[in-house]
mmCIF file of C-alpha atoms in Angstrom:
data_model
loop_
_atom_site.group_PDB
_atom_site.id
_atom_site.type_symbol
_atom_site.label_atom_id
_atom_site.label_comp_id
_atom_site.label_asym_id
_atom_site.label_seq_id
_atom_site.Cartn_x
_atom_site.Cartn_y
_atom_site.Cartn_z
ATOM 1 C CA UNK N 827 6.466 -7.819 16.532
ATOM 2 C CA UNK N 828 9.019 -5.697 15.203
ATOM 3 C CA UNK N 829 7.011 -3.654 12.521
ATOM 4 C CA UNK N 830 8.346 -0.436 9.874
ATOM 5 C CA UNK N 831 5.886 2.175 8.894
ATOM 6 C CA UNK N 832 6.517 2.515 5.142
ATOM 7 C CA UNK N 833 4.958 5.596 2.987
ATOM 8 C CA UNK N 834 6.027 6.254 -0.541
ATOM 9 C CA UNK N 835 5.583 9.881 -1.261
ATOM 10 C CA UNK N 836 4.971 12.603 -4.072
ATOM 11 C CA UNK N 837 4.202 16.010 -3.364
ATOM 12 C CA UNK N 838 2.738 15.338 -0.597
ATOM 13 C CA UNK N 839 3.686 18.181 1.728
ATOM 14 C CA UNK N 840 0.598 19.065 3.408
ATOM 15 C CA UNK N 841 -0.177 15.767 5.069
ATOM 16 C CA UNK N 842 3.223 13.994 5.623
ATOM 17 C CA UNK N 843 4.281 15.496 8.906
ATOM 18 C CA UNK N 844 1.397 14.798 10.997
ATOM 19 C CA UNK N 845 1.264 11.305 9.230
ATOM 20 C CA UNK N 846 4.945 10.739 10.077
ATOM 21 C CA UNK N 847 4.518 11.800 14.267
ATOM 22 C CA UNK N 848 1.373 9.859 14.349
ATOM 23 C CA UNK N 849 3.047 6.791 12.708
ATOM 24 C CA UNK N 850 5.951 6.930 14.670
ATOM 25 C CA UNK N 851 3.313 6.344 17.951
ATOM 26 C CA UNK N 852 2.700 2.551 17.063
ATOM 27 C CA UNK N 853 5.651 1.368 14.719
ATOM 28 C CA UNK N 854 9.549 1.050 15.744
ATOM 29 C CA UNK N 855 10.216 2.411 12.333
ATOM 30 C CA UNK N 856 8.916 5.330 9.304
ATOM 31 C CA UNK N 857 10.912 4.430 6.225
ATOM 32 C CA UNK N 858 9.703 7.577 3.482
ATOM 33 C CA UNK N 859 10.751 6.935 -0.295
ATOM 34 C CA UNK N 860 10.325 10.609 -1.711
ATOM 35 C CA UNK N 861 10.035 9.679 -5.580
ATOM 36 C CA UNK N 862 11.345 12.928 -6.448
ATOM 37 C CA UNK N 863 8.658 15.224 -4.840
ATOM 38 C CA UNK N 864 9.381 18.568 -6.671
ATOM 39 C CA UNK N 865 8.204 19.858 -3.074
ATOM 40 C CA UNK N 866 9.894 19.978 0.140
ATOM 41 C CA UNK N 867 7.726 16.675 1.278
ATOM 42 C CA UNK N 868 11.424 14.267 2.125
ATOM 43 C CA UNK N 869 12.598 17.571 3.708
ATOM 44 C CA UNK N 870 9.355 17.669 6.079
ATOM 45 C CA UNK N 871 9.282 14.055 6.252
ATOM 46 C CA UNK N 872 12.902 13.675 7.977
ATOM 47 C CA UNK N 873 12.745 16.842 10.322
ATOM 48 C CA UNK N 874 9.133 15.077 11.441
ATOM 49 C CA UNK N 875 10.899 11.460 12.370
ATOM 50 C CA UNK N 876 11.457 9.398 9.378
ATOM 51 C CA UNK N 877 14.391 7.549 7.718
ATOM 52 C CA UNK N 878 14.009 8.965 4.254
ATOM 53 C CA UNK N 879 15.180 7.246 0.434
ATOM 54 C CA UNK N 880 15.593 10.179 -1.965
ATOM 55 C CA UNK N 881 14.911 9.339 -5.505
ATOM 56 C CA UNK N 882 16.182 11.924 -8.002
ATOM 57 C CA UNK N 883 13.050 11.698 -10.615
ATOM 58 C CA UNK N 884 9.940 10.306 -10.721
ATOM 59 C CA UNK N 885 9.907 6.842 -10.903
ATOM 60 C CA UNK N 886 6.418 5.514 -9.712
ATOM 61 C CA UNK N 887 4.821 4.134 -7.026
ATOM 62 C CA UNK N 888 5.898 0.403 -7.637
ATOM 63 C CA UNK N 889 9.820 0.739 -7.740
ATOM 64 C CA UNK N 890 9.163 2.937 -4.179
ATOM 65 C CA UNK N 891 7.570 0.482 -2.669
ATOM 66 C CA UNK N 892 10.181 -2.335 -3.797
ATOM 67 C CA UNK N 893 12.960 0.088 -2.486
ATOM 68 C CA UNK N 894 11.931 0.639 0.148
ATOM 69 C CA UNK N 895 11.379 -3.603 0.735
ATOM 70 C CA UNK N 896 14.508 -4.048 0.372
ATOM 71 C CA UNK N 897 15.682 -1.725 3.456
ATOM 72 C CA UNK N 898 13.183 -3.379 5.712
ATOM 73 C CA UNK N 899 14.395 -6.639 4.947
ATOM 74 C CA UNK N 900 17.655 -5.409 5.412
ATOM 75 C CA UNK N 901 16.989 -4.388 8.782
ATOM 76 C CA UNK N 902 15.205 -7.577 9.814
ATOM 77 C CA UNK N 903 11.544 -6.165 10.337
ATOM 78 C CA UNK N 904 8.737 -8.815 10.946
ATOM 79 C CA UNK N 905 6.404 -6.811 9.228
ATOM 80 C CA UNK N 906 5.790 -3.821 7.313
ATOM 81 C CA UNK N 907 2.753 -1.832 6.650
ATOM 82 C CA UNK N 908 2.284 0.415 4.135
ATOM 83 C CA UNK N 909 0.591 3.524 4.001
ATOM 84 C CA UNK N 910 -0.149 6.193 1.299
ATOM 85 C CA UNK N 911 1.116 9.408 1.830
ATOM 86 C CA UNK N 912 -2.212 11.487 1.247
ATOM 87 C CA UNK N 913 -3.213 11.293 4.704
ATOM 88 C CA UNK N 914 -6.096 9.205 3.452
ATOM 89 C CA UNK N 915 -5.177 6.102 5.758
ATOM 90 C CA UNK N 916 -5.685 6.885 9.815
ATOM 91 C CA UNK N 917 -2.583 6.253 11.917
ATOM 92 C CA UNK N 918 -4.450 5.036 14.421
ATOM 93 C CA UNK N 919 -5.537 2.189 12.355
ATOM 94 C CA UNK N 920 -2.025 0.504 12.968
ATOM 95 C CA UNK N 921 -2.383 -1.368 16.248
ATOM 96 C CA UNK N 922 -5.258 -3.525 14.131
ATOM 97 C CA UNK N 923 -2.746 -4.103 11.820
ATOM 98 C CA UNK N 924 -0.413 -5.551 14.592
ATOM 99 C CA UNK N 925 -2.669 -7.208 16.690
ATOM 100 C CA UNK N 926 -4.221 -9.336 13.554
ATOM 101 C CA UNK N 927 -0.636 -9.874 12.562
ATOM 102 C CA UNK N 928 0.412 -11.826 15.329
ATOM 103 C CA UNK N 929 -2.292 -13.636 16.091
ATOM 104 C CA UNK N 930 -3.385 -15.025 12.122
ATOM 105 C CA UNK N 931 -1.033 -17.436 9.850
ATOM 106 C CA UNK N 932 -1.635 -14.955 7.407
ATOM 107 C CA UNK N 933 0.844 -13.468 5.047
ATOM 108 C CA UNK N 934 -0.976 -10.118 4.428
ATOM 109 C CA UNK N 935 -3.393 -8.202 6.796
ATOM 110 C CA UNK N 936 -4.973 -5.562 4.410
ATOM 111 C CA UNK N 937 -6.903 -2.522 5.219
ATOM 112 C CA UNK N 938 -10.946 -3.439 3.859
ATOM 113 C CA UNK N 939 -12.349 0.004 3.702
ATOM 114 C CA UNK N 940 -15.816 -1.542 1.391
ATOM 115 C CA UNK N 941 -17.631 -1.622 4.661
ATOM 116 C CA UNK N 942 -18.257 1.977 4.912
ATOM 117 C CA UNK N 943 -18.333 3.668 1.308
ATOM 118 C CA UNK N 944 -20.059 6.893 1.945
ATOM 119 C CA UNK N 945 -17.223 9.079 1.824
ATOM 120 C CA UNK N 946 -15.227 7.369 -1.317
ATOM 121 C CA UNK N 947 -16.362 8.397 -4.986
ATOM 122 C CA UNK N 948 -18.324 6.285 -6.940
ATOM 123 C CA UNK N 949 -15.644 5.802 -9.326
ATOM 124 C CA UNK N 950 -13.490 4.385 -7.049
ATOM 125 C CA UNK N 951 -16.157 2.204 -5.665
ATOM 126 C CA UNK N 952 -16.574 0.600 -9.206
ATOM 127 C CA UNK N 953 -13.242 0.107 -10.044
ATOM 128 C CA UNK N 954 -12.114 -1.690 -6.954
ATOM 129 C CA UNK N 955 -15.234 -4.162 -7.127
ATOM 130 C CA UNK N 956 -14.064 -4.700 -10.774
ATOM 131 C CA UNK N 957 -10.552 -5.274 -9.616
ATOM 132 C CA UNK N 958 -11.064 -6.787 -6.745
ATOM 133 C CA UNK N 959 -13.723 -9.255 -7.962
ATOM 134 C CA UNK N 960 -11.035 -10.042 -11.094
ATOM 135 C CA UNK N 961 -8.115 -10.574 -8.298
ATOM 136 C CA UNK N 962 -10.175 -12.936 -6.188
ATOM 137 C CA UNK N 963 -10.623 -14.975 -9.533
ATOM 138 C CA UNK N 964 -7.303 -15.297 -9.962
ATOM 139 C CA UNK N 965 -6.040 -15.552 -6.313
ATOM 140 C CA UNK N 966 -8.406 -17.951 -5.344
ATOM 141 C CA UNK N 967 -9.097 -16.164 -2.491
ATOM 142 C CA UNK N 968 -11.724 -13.602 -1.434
ATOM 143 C CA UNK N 969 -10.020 -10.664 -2.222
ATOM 144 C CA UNK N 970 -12.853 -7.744 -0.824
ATOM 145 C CA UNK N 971 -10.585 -4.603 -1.362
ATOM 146 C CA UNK N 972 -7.660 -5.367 -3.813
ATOM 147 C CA UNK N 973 -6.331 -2.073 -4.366
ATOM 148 C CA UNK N 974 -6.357 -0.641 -0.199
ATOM 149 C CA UNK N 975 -2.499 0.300 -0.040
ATOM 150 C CA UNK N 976 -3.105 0.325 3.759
ATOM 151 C CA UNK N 977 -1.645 -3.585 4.117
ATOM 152 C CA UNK N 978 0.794 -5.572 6.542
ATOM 153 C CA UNK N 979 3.078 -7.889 5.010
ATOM 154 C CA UNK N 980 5.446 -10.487 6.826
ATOM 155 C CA UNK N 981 9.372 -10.148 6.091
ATOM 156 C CA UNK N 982 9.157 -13.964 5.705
ATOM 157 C CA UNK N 983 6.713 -13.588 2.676
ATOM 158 C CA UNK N 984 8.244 -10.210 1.616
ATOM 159 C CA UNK N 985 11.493 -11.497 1.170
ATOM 160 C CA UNK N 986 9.975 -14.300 -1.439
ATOM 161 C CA UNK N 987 7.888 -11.907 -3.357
ATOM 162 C CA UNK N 988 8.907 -12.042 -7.325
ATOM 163 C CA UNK N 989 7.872 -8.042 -8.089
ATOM 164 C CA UNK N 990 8.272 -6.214 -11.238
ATOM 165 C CA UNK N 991 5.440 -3.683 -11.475
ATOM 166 C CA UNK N 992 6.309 0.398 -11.159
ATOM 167 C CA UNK N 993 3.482 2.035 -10.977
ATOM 168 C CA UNK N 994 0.233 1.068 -9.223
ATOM 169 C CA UNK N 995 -0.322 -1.911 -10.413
ATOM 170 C CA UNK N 996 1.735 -3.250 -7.499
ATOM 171 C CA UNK N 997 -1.203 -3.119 -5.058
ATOM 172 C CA UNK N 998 -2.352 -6.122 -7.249
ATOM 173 C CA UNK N 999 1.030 -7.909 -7.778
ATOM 174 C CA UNK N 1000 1.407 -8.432 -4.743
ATOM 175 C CA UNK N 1001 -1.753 -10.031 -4.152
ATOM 176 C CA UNK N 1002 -1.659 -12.288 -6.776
ATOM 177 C CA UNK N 1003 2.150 -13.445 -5.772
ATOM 178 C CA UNK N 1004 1.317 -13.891 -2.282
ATOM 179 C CA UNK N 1005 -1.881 -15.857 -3.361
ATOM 180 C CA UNK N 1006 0.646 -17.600 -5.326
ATOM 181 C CA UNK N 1007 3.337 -18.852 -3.194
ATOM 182 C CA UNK N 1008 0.291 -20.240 -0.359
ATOM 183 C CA UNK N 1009 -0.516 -17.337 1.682
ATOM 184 C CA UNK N 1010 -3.588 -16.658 3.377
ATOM 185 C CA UNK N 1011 -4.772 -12.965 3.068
ATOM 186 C CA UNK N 1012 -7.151 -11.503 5.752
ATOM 187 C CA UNK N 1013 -8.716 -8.018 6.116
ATOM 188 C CA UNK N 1014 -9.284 -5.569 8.610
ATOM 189 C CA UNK N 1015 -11.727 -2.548 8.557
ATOM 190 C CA UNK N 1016 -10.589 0.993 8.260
ATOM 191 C CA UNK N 1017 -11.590 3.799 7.897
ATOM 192 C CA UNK N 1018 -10.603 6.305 5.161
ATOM 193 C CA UNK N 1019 -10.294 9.645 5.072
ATOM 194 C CA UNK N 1020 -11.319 12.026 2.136
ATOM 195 C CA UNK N 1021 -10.656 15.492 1.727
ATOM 196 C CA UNK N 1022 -12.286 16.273 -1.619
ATOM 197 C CA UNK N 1023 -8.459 15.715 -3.152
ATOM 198 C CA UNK N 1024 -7.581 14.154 -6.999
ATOM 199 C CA UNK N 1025 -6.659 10.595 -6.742
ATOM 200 C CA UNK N 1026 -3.679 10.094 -8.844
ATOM 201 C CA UNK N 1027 -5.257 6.925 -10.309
ATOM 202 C CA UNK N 1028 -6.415 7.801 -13.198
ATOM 203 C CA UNK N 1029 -9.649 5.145 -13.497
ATOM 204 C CA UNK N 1030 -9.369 4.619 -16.687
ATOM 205 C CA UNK N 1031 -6.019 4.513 -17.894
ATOM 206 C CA UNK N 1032 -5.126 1.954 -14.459
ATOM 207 C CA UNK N 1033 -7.688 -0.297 -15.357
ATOM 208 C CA UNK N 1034 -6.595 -0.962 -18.342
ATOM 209 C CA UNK N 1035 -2.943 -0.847 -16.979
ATOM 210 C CA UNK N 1036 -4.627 -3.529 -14.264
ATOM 211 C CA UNK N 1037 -6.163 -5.138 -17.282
ATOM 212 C CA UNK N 1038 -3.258 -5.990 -19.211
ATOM 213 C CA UNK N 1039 -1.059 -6.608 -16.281
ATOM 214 C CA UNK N 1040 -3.617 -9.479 -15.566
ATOM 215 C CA UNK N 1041 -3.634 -11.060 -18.935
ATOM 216 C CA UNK N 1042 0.563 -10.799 -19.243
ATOM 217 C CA UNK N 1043 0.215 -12.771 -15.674
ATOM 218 C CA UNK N 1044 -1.787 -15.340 -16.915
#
């Protein structure tokens, strides 16, 4: 399986370049979109192995993620996983990725990190069971960690996905559409890693983001 390694960053300096080498060990590919990191995190990210898409401002995490889609398919990828660029998600998590990839119908193999919630804060605990349990409604599916960016999708379900979100809302759109069009979605375990750093997802203001995202679906 031909698979690309795809991390949209933000001022994420400190952790990109060992998460780029490491990446680089399983994957053929490391696509970076640097949404207009005012640090030197694209700079770090290309000198450590990576194919990087430069955006000159801000524009969220959604409209990286569909940018960068669009070079995979491009380059006819089977897969591509996607992985924040925090350094919360382990490299060497990929290969289960892979190995469940080729060997389940599935469209989407997504990281499940609710089987080990000692390290994650309570808030994010709550939210994703509230998001998660709200997704599977809607899905028709068990959805048991909606908002895990750690995920494999297929280039044959990729390349049918209808997306329109920009911000983080995404992790759920895509859900949803693959739910949509037929597509199984299976889970692996992972492990995360926490460092004590602010999550950019602002609990509050994404759930109700989420919340009316959900309702304009439906």
């Amino acid at each position: 399986m031909k698979v690309c390694v795809l991390i949209p960053l933000y001022n994420e300096a400190r952790t990109i370049e060992r998460l780029v080498k490491d990446a680089v060990k399983y994957a053929d590919k490391c696509l970076v979109v640097d949404d207009g990191s005012a640090d030197s995190s694209g700079t770090i990210a290309l000198e450590a192995g990576a194919v990087v898409i430069k955006h000159s401002k801000n524009y969220g995490k959604g409209i990286s993620l569909q940018n960068g889609f669009k070079k995979v398919l491009e380059e006819k990828y089977d897969a591509v996983i996607t992985m924040d660029g925090d350094g919360q998600h382990d490299p060497a998590d990929l290969p289960k990725f892979i190995k469940k990839a080729e060997n389940s119908p599935a469209g989407i193999i997504s990281g499940n990190r609710m089987g080990n919630l000692k390290e994650m804060p309570l808030i994010r605990i709550l939210t994703n069971k509230l998001m998660s349990f709200v997704i599977s409604k809607v899905s028709g599916q068990n959805i048991v960690d909606s908002q895990c960016g750690y995920r494999l999708i297929k280039s044959n379900v990729l390349e049918k996905l209808n997306l329109s979100t920009s911000r983080f809302e995404i992790e759920s759109e895509i859900l949803i559409e693959t739910a949509k069009l037929g597509y199984r979605i299976d889970f692996v375990p992972i492990n995360s890693i926490y460092r004590g750093e602010k999550s950019r997802i602002d609990p509050l203001f994404d759930t109700l983001r989420f919340i009316k995202f959900i309702f304009r679906r439906r």
